[in-house]
PDB file of C-alpha atoms and ligand atoms in Angstrom:
ATOM      1  CA  UNK A1111      71.571 111.405  99.980  1.00  0.00           C
ATOM      2  CA  UNK A1112      73.760 110.997  96.876  1.00  0.00           C
ATOM      3  CA  UNK A1113      77.491 111.532  97.115  1.00  0.00           C
ATOM      4  CA  UNK A1114      79.490 112.930  94.196  1.00  0.00           C
ATOM      5  CA  UNK A1115      81.605 110.323  92.394  1.00  0.00           C
ATOM      6  CA  UNK A1116      85.156 110.198  93.783  1.00  0.00           C
ATOM      7  CA  UNK A1117      86.744 111.336  90.512  1.00  0.00           C
ATOM      8  CA  UNK A1118      84.504 114.411  90.309  1.00  0.00           C
ATOM      9  CA  UNK A1119      85.448 115.408  93.834  1.00  0.00           C
ATOM     10  CA  UNK A1120      89.129 114.753  93.133  1.00  0.00           C
ATOM     11  CA  UNK A1121      89.029 117.040  90.078  1.00  0.00           C
ATOM     12  CA  UNK A1122      88.191 120.039  92.259  1.00  0.00           C
ATOM     13  CA  UNK A1123      90.800 119.384  94.957  1.00  0.00           C
ATOM     14  CA  UNK A1124      93.254 122.176  95.630  1.00  0.00           C
ATOM     15  CA  UNK A1125      96.856 121.878  94.426  1.00  0.00           C
ATOM     16  CA  UNK A1126      99.610 121.997  97.060  1.00  0.00           C
ATOM     17  CA  UNK A1127     100.034 125.770  96.955  1.00  0.00           C
ATOM     18  CA  UNK A1128      96.348 126.373  97.616  1.00  0.00           C
ATOM     19  CA  UNK A1129      96.418 123.872 100.460  1.00  0.00           C
ATOM     20  CA  UNK A1130      99.312 125.704 102.068  1.00  0.00           C
ATOM     21  CA  UNK A1131      97.457 129.009 101.703  1.00  0.00           C
ATOM     22  CA  UNK A1132      94.246 127.513 103.036  1.00  0.00           C
ATOM     23  CA  UNK A1133      95.934 126.298 106.244  1.00  0.00           C
ATOM     24  CA  UNK A1134      97.619 129.691 106.565  1.00  0.00           C
ATOM     25  CA  UNK A1135      94.173 131.311 106.413  1.00  0.00           C
ATOM     26  CA  UNK A1136      92.568 129.127 109.098  1.00  0.00           C
ATOM     27  CA  UNK A1137      95.486 129.048 111.523  1.00  0.00           C
ATOM     28  CA  UNK A1138      94.214 131.617 114.040  1.00  0.00           C
ATOM     29  CA  UNK A1139      91.183 129.476 114.929  1.00  0.00           C
ATOM     30  CA  UNK A1140      92.529 126.073 113.864  1.00  0.00           C
ATOM     31  CA  UNK A1141      92.906 124.433 117.292  1.00  0.00           C
ATOM     32  CA  UNK A1142      89.685 125.906 118.633  1.00  0.00           C
ATOM     33  CA  UNK A1143      87.644 124.813 115.587  1.00  0.00           C
ATOM     34  CA  UNK A1144      89.134 121.310 115.701  1.00  0.00           C
ATOM     35  CA  UNK A1145      87.900 120.874 119.232  1.00  0.00           C
ATOM     36  CA  UNK A1146      84.534 122.565 118.692  1.00  0.00           C
ATOM     37  CA  UNK A1147      83.615 120.862 115.408  1.00  0.00           C
ATOM     38  CA  UNK A1148      84.742 117.394 116.550  1.00  0.00           C
ATOM     39  CA  UNK A1149      82.834 117.931 119.829  1.00  0.00           C
ATOM     40  CA  UNK A1150      86.089 117.470 121.727  1.00  0.00           C
ATOM     41  CA  UNK A1151      86.796 114.062 120.210  1.00  0.00           C
ATOM     42  CA  UNK A1152      89.990 115.192 118.437  1.00  0.00           C
ATOM     43  CA  UNK A1153      91.895 114.915 121.738  1.00  0.00           C
ATOM     44  CA  UNK A1154      90.750 111.280 122.134  1.00  0.00           C
ATOM     45  CA  UNK A1155      91.826 110.422 118.577  1.00  0.00           C
ATOM     46  CA  UNK A1156      95.277 111.979 119.106  1.00  0.00           C
ATOM     47  CA  UNK A1157      95.588 110.163 122.478  1.00  0.00           C
ATOM     48  CA  UNK A1158      94.995 106.855 120.691  1.00  0.00           C
ATOM     49  CA  UNK A1159      97.634 107.744 118.101  1.00  0.00           C
ATOM     50  CA  UNK A1160     100.205 108.650 120.756  1.00  0.00           C
ATOM     51  CA  UNK A1161      99.489 105.447 122.685  1.00  0.00           C
ATOM     52  CA  UNK A1162      99.974 103.342 119.541  1.00  0.00           C
ATOM     53  CA  UNK A1163     103.209 105.148 118.623  1.00  0.00           C
ATOM     54  CA  UNK A1164     104.744 104.821 122.096  1.00  0.00           C
ATOM     55  CA  UNK A1165     103.845 101.125 122.327  1.00  0.00           C
ATOM     56  CA  UNK A1166     106.694 100.480 119.827  1.00  0.00           C
ATOM     57  CA  UNK A1167     109.178 102.457 122.034  1.00  0.00           C
ATOM     58  CA  UNK A1168     110.592 104.750 119.326  1.00  0.00           C
ATOM     59  CA  UNK A1169     113.653 106.848 120.188  1.00  0.00           C
ATOM     60  CA  UNK A1170     113.175 109.373 117.429  1.00  0.00           C
ATOM     61  CA  UNK A1171     109.912 110.318 115.764  1.00  0.00           C
ATOM     62  CA  UNK A1172     109.038 112.435 112.741  1.00  0.00           C
ATOM     63  CA  UNK A1173     105.622 114.087 112.973  1.00  0.00           C
ATOM     64  CA  UNK A1174     104.888 114.994 109.346  1.00  0.00           C
ATOM     65  CA  UNK A1175     102.219 117.643 108.580  1.00  0.00           C
ATOM     66  CA  UNK A1176     102.572 118.647 112.208  1.00  0.00           C
ATOM     67  CA  UNK A1177     100.546 121.872 111.910  1.00  0.00           C
ATOM     68  CA  UNK A1178     100.209 123.620 115.258  1.00  0.00           C
ATOM     69  CA  UNK A1179     102.035 120.705 116.899  1.00  0.00           C
ATOM     70  CA  UNK A1180      99.248 119.033 118.859  1.00  0.00           C
ATOM     71  CA  UNK A1181     100.587 115.526 118.147  1.00  0.00           C
ATOM     72  CA  UNK A1182     104.266 116.439 118.490  1.00  0.00           C
ATOM     73  CA  UNK A1183     103.685 118.061 121.896  1.00  0.00           C
ATOM     74  CA  UNK A1184     101.537 115.201 123.105  1.00  0.00           C
ATOM     75  CA  UNK A1185     104.233 112.713 122.052  1.00  0.00           C
ATOM     76  CA  UNK A1186     106.889 114.660 123.937  1.00  0.00           C
ATOM     77  CA  UNK A1187     104.722 114.835 127.029  1.00  0.00           C
ATOM     78  CA  UNK A1188     104.095 111.084 127.156  1.00  0.00           C
ATOM     79  CA  UNK A1189     107.355 109.644 125.785  1.00  0.00           C
ATOM     80  CA  UNK A1190     110.425 108.682 127.832  1.00  0.00           C
ATOM     81  CA  UNK A1191     112.838 111.589 128.416  1.00  0.00           C
ATOM     82  CA  UNK A1192     115.368 110.548 125.763  1.00  0.00           C
ATOM     83  CA  UNK A1193     112.791 110.472 122.916  1.00  0.00           C
ATOM     84  CA  UNK A1194     113.205 113.179 120.287  1.00  0.00           C
ATOM     85  CA  UNK A1195     110.526 114.544 117.967  1.00  0.00           C
ATOM     86  CA  UNK A1196     111.020 116.357 114.678  1.00  0.00           C
ATOM     87  CA  UNK A1197     107.896 118.269 113.628  1.00  0.00           C
ATOM     88  CA  UNK A1198     107.626 119.107 109.930  1.00  0.00           C
ATOM     89  CA  UNK A1199     105.069 121.163 108.023  1.00  0.00           C
ATOM     90  CA  UNK A1200     105.125 123.148 104.786  1.00  0.00           C
ATOM     91  CA  UNK A1201     102.920 125.977 106.073  1.00  0.00           C
ATOM     92  CA  UNK A1202     104.909 128.673 107.900  1.00  0.00           C
ATOM     93  CA  UNK A1203     101.876 130.235 109.668  1.00  0.00           C
ATOM     94  CA  UNK A1204     100.967 126.845 111.176  1.00  0.00           C
ATOM     95  CA  UNK A1205     104.542 126.439 112.456  1.00  0.00           C
ATOM     96  CA  UNK A1206     104.531 130.016 113.796  1.00  0.00           C
ATOM     97  CA  UNK A1207     101.397 129.163 115.792  1.00  0.00           C
ATOM     98  CA  UNK A1208     103.190 126.040 117.057  1.00  0.00           C
ATOM     99  CA  UNK A1209     106.228 128.125 118.125  1.00  0.00           C
ATOM    100  CA  UNK A1210     103.971 130.668 119.846  1.00  0.00           C
ATOM    101  CA  UNK A1211     102.249 127.830 121.698  1.00  0.00           C
ATOM    102  CA  UNK A1212     105.509 126.425 123.069  1.00  0.00           C
ATOM    103  CA  UNK A1213     106.802 129.862 123.998  1.00  0.00           C
ATOM    104  CA  UNK A1214     103.911 130.050 126.499  1.00  0.00           C
ATOM    105  CA  UNK A1215     104.372 126.496 127.802  1.00  0.00           C
ATOM    106  CA  UNK A1216     106.697 124.967 130.390  1.00  0.00           C
ATOM    107  CA  UNK A1217     110.017 124.506 128.538  1.00  0.00           C
ATOM    108  CA  UNK A1218     110.800 121.162 130.205  1.00  0.00           C
ATOM    109  CA  UNK A1219     111.018 118.859 127.160  1.00  0.00           C
ATOM    110  CA  UNK A1220     111.499 121.249 124.284  1.00  0.00           C
ATOM    111  CA  UNK A1221     115.218 120.517 123.947  1.00  0.00           C
ATOM    112  CA  UNK A1222     114.078 117.238 122.363  1.00  0.00           C
ATOM    113  CA  UNK A1223     111.896 119.014 119.806  1.00  0.00           C
ATOM    114  CA  UNK A1224     112.936 120.322 116.373  1.00  0.00           C
ATOM    115  CA  UNK A1225     110.509 122.222 114.180  1.00  0.00           C
ATOM    116  CA  UNK A1226     111.231 122.258 110.457  1.00  0.00           C
ATOM    117  CA  UNK A1227     109.592 123.937 107.478  1.00  0.00           C
ATOM    118  CA  UNK A1228     109.482 121.304 104.744  1.00  0.00           C
ATOM    119  CA  UNK A1229     107.463 119.210 102.348  1.00  0.00           C
ATOM    120  CA  UNK A1230     106.344 115.742 103.455  1.00  0.00           C
ATOM    121  CA  UNK A1231     106.728 114.605  99.848  1.00  0.00           C
ATOM    122  CA  UNK A1232     110.496 115.252 100.048  1.00  0.00           C
ATOM    123  CA  UNK A1233     111.503 114.605 103.644  1.00  0.00           C
ATOM    124  CA  UNK A1234     114.645 116.544 104.569  1.00  0.00           C
ATOM    125  CA  UNK A1235     116.493 113.609 106.140  1.00  0.00           C
ATOM    126  CA  UNK A1236     118.901 110.784 105.355  1.00  0.00           C
ATOM    127  CA  UNK A1237     117.721 107.247 104.660  1.00  0.00           C
ATOM    128  CA  UNK A1238     116.810 105.155 107.734  1.00  0.00           C
ATOM    129  CA  UNK A1239     116.583 108.133 110.097  1.00  0.00           C
ATOM    130  CA  UNK A1240     113.464 107.488 112.194  1.00  0.00           C
ATOM    131  CA  UNK A1241     111.960 104.785 114.411  1.00  0.00           C
ATOM    132  CA  UNK A1242     108.466 106.163 113.797  1.00  0.00           C
ATOM    133  CA  UNK A1243     106.638 108.574 111.508  1.00  0.00           C
ATOM    134  CA  UNK A1244     103.234 110.011 112.398  1.00  0.00           C
ATOM    135  CA  UNK A1245     100.797 111.852 110.151  1.00  0.00           C
ATOM    136  CA  UNK A1246      97.618 113.156 111.769  1.00  0.00           C
ATOM    137  CA  UNK A1247      94.980 114.541 109.403  1.00  0.00           C
ATOM    138  CA  UNK A1248      97.678 115.343 106.851  1.00  0.00           C
ATOM    139  CA  UNK A1249      97.748 112.425 104.405  1.00  0.00           C
ATOM    140  CA  UNK A1250      94.423 113.488 102.842  1.00  0.00           C
ATOM    141  CA  UNK A1251      96.128 116.680 101.667  1.00  0.00           C
ATOM    142  CA  UNK A1252      99.186 115.070 100.091  1.00  0.00           C
ATOM    143  CA  UNK A1253      99.218 115.163  96.276  1.00  0.00           C
ATOM    144  CA  UNK A1254     100.541 111.610  95.825  1.00  0.00           C
ATOM    145  CA  UNK A1255     100.118 109.024  98.597  1.00  0.00           C
ATOM    146  CA  UNK A1256     102.271 106.381  96.874  1.00  0.00           C
ATOM    147  CA  UNK A1257     105.100 108.908  96.673  1.00  0.00           C
ATOM    148  CA  UNK A1258     104.699 109.781 100.356  1.00  0.00           C
ATOM    149  CA  UNK A1259     104.681 106.090 101.366  1.00  0.00           C
ATOM    150  CA  UNK A1260     107.905 105.522  99.380  1.00  0.00           C
ATOM    151  CA  UNK A1261     109.427 108.575 101.078  1.00  0.00           C
ATOM    152  CA  UNK A1262     108.281 107.359 104.523  1.00  0.00           C
ATOM    153  CA  UNK A1263     109.853 103.949 103.866  1.00  0.00           C
ATOM    154  CA  UNK A1264     113.113 105.626 102.870  1.00  0.00           C
ATOM    155  CA  UNK A1265     113.135 107.787 106.019  1.00  0.00           C
ATOM    156  CA  UNK A1266     112.155 104.972 108.412  1.00  0.00           C
ATOM    157  CA  UNK A1267     114.686 102.555 109.835  1.00  0.00           C
ATOM    158  CA  UNK A1268     114.134  98.893 109.083  1.00  0.00           C
ATOM    159  CA  UNK A1269     111.547  97.799 111.667  1.00  0.00           C
ATOM    160  CA  UNK A1270     110.315 101.399 112.111  1.00  0.00           C
ATOM    161  CA  UNK A1271     106.609 102.209 112.096  1.00  0.00           C
ATOM    162  CA  UNK A1272     104.299 104.507 110.153  1.00  0.00           C
ATOM    163  CA  UNK A1273     101.165 105.709 111.970  1.00  0.00           C
ATOM    164  CA  UNK A1274      98.395 107.510 110.111  1.00  0.00           C
ATOM    165  CA  UNK A1275      95.442 109.154 111.850  1.00  0.00           C
ATOM    166  CA  UNK A1276      92.889 110.313 109.314  1.00  0.00           C
ATOM    167  CA  UNK A1277      89.212 110.869 108.637  1.00  0.00           C
ATOM    168  CA  UNK A1278      87.591 107.918 106.962  1.00  0.00           C
ATOM    169  CA  UNK A1279      84.357 106.689 105.469  1.00  0.00           C
ATOM    170  CA  UNK A1280      81.781 105.618 108.066  1.00  0.00           C
ATOM    171  CA  UNK A1281      79.660 102.476 107.503  1.00  0.00           C
ATOM    172  CA  UNK A1282      76.857 102.778 104.904  1.00  0.00           C
ATOM    173  CA  UNK A1283      74.108 103.337 107.496  1.00  0.00           C
ATOM    174  CA  UNK A1284      75.941 106.309 109.035  1.00  0.00           C
ATOM    175  CA  UNK A1285      77.215 107.884 105.780  1.00  0.00           C
ATOM    176  CA  UNK A1286      74.147 110.092 105.025  1.00  0.00           C
ATOM    177  CA  UNK A1287      74.216 111.664 108.516  1.00  0.00           C
ATOM    178  CA  UNK A1288      77.972 112.061 108.434  1.00  0.00           C
ATOM    179  CA  UNK A1289      78.105 113.716 105.012  1.00  0.00           C
ATOM    180  CA  UNK A1290      75.124 115.922 105.862  1.00  0.00           C
ATOM    181  CA  UNK A1291      77.042 117.141 108.936  1.00  0.00           C
ATOM    182  CA  UNK A1292      80.248 117.588 106.924  1.00  0.00           C
ATOM    183  CA  UNK A1293      78.757 119.296 103.886  1.00  0.00           C
ATOM    184  CA  UNK A1294      76.050 121.432 105.499  1.00  0.00           C
ATOM    185  CA  UNK A1295      76.516 122.041 109.204  1.00  0.00           C
ATOM    186  CA  UNK A1296      80.306 122.120 109.418  1.00  0.00           C
ATOM    187  CA  UNK A1297      81.092 124.753 106.704  1.00  0.00           C
ATOM    188  CA  UNK A1298      78.303 127.008 108.006  1.00  0.00           C
ATOM    189  CA  UNK A1299      79.492 126.724 111.591  1.00  0.00           C
ATOM    190  CA  UNK A1300      83.074 127.396 110.455  1.00  0.00           C
ATOM    191  CA  UNK A1301      81.893 130.387 108.385  1.00  0.00           C
ATOM    192  CA  UNK A1302      80.224 131.920 111.428  1.00  0.00           C
ATOM    193  CA  UNK A1303      83.168 131.376 113.753  1.00  0.00           C
ATOM    194  CA  UNK A1304      86.100 131.962 111.380  1.00  0.00           C
ATOM    195  CA  UNK A1305      84.658 133.472 108.148  1.00  0.00           C
ATOM    196  CA  UNK A1306      86.339 130.597 106.353  1.00  0.00           C
ATOM    197  CA  UNK A1307      83.655 128.187 105.229  1.00  0.00           C
ATOM    198  CA  UNK A1308      85.535 127.253 102.048  1.00  0.00           C
ATOM    199  CA  UNK A1309      88.324 125.498 103.979  1.00  0.00           C
ATOM    200  CA  UNK A1310      85.698 123.353 105.670  1.00  0.00           C
ATOM    201  CA  UNK A1311      83.919 122.644 102.368  1.00  0.00           C
ATOM    202  CA  UNK A1312      87.326 121.424 101.170  1.00  0.00           C
ATOM    203  CA  UNK A1313      87.493 119.233 104.304  1.00  0.00           C
ATOM    204  CA  UNK A1314      84.191 117.556 103.376  1.00  0.00           C
ATOM    205  CA  UNK A1315      85.212 117.077  99.728  1.00  0.00           C
ATOM    206  CA  UNK A1316      88.635 115.698 100.598  1.00  0.00           C
ATOM    207  CA  UNK A1317      87.141 113.189 103.044  1.00  0.00           C
ATOM    208  CA  UNK A1318      84.666 112.026 100.391  1.00  0.00           C
ATOM    209  CA  UNK A1319      87.549 111.566  97.925  1.00  0.00           C
ATOM    210  CA  UNK A1320      89.786 109.717 100.400  1.00  0.00           C
ATOM    211  CA  UNK A1321      90.066 105.902 100.249  1.00  0.00           C
ATOM    212  CA  UNK A1322      88.260 103.836 102.850  1.00  0.00           C
ATOM    213  CA  UNK A1323      90.183 101.925 105.541  1.00  0.00           C
ATOM    214  CA  UNK A1324      90.647  98.739 103.511  1.00  0.00           C
ATOM    215  CA  UNK A1325      91.654 100.654 100.371  1.00  0.00           C
ATOM    216  CA  UNK A1326      94.220 102.680 102.316  1.00  0.00           C
ATOM    217  CA  UNK A1327      95.564  99.495 103.937  1.00  0.00           C
ATOM    218  CA  UNK A1328      95.993  97.996 100.444  1.00  0.00           C
ATOM    219  CA  UNK A1329      97.900 101.100  99.313  1.00  0.00           C
ATOM    220  CA  UNK A1330     100.235 100.736 102.306  1.00  0.00           C
ATOM    221  CA  UNK A1331     100.810  97.046 101.583  1.00  0.00           C
ATOM    222  CA  UNK A1332     101.440  97.844  97.921  1.00  0.00           C
ATOM    223  CA  UNK A1333     104.072 100.366  99.057  1.00  0.00           C
ATOM    224  CA  UNK A1334     105.860  97.481 100.801  1.00  0.00           C
ATOM    225  CA  UNK A1335     104.756  98.007 104.419  1.00  0.00           C
ATOM    226  CA  UNK A1336     104.167  94.925 106.575  1.00  0.00           C
ATOM    227  CA  UNK A1337     101.825  94.275 109.525  1.00  0.00           C
ATOM    228  CA  UNK A1338      99.352  96.823 108.171  1.00  0.00           C
ATOM    229  CA  UNK A1339      96.459  97.319 110.584  1.00  0.00           C
ATOM    230  CA  UNK A1340      93.759  99.834 111.418  1.00  0.00           C
ATOM    231  CA  UNK A1341      91.310 100.658 114.179  1.00  0.00           C
ATOM    232  CA  UNK A1342      88.213 102.836 113.955  1.00  0.00           C
ATOM    233  CA  UNK A1343      86.852 105.615 116.142  1.00  0.00           C
ATOM    234  CA  UNK A1344      83.638 107.605 116.288  1.00  0.00           C
ATOM    235  CA  UNK A1345      81.507 105.153 114.273  1.00  0.00           C
ATOM    236  CA  UNK A1346      84.248 104.744 111.671  1.00  0.00           C
ATOM    237  CA  UNK A1347      84.550 108.474 110.904  1.00  0.00           C
ATOM    238  CA  UNK A1348      88.207 108.390 111.948  1.00  0.00           C
ATOM    239  CA  UNK A1349      90.774 105.634 111.481  1.00  0.00           C
ATOM    240  CA  UNK A1350      94.172 104.957 112.991  1.00  0.00           C
ATOM    241  CA  UNK A1351      96.411 102.991 110.619  1.00  0.00           C
ATOM    242  CA  UNK A1352      99.696 101.384 111.585  1.00  0.00           C
ATOM    243  CA  UNK A1353     102.364  99.595 109.549  1.00  0.00           C
ATOM    244  CA  UNK A1354     105.945  98.350 109.867  1.00  0.00           C
ATOM    245  CA  UNK A1355     108.800  99.065 107.484  1.00  0.00           C
ATOM    246  CA  UNK A1356     110.329  95.644 106.782  1.00  0.00           C
TER     247      UNK A1356
HETATM  248  C1  SAM B 698      94.625 119.244 109.101  1.00  0.00           C
HETATM  249  S1  SAM B 698      96.237 119.844 109.458  1.00  0.00           S
HETATM  250  C2  SAM B 698      96.806 118.669 110.645  1.00  0.00           C
HETATM  251  C3  SAM B 698      97.801 119.248 111.603  1.00  0.00           C
HETATM  252  C4  SAM B 698      98.180 118.366 112.785  1.00  0.00           C
HETATM  253  N1  SAM B 698      98.826 117.145 112.374  1.00  0.00           N
HETATM  254  C5  SAM B 698      96.976 118.058 113.650  1.00  0.00           C
HETATM  255  O1  SAM B 698      96.741 116.891 113.964  1.00  0.00           O
HETATM  256  O2  SAM B 698      96.284 119.014 114.036  1.00  0.00           O
HETATM  257  C6  SAM B 698      97.114 119.366 108.012  1.00  0.00           C
HETATM  258  C7  SAM B 698      98.506 119.945 107.955  1.00  0.00           C
HETATM  259  O3  SAM B 698      99.179 119.313 106.871  1.00  0.00           O
HETATM  260  C8  SAM B 698     100.080 120.259 106.326  1.00  0.00           C
HETATM  261  N2  SAM B 698     100.470 119.767 104.998  1.00  0.00           N
HETATM  262  C9  SAM B 698      99.666 119.488 103.958  1.00  0.00           C
HETATM  263  N3  SAM B 698     100.384 119.036 102.929  1.00  0.00           N
HETATM  264  C10 SAM B 698     101.687 119.024 103.329  1.00  0.00           C
HETATM  265  C11 SAM B 698     102.903 118.651 102.712  1.00  0.00           C
HETATM  266  N4  SAM B 698     102.949 118.205 101.455  1.00  0.00           N
HETATM  267  N5  SAM B 698     104.044 118.744 103.435  1.00  0.00           N
HETATM  268  C12 SAM B 698     104.029 119.196 104.714  1.00  0.00           C
HETATM  269  N6  SAM B 698     102.900 119.582 105.345  1.00  0.00           N
HETATM  270  C13 SAM B 698     101.738 119.483 104.665  1.00  0.00           C
HETATM  271  C14 SAM B 698      99.289 121.552 106.348  1.00  0.00           C
HETATM  272  O4  SAM B 698     100.111 122.700 106.227  1.00  0.00           O
HETATM  273  C15 SAM B 698      98.590 121.443 107.708  1.00  0.00           C
HETATM  274  O5  SAM B 698      99.340 122.055 108.722  1.00  0.00           O
END
């Protein structure tokens, strides 16, 4: 199977406003579709992220592109009591779904949680504010990764860590199956369940346009991060990147 050249795919990516609208449109079934279309593996990927984040013992964490708060809530559940989490997203409907979720949950740890409407490209915080920043399945949607990395470095304390969980390119042998699933099965399944196949066609296109694990690691090093590393899950379809702010 032939894949479109990266530039061609990039040309048809949605600008920020359309991305915000698109997430607003899928919000009602977002969590359910994540679990169904990843065959339940999304929880394992987020577990791995949370484990990696907490291994560096951060006291305050920014979860950028937090969406419905799956990562932020998981962090709060597993972290020591004094850890605080600031969840940021630029899509109000996603944050409303997050707020609705916590209004039904046990309120035990929510005093350590702040939820903020804001753009990850202009983080609403002072320099050197956080011990850790997480981005799960958000970076692919950002208009300028170099700008986000510079912003993350500004917001992180010296010695703080950036953790990125994101879809990635599988090895060559698996790519035809993977892209067939992404481009054919996934949008149709999403169309049936949520009447929103276009958001899932965007998902396939944005994954195809996204750098592979080594390319993304190089971008992080170029941005000045140290100890850049990654691990792969689900035959390389998902990657967990980590890096330290010097
Ligand atoms: C695929 S969802 C991921 C949500 C969540 N992190 C998770 O793991 O389920 C991507 C999220 O990124 C948000 N997003 C995209 N671009 C953003 C930006 N520039 N600033 C803040 N949030 C952004 C979207 O609104 C959406 O909620």
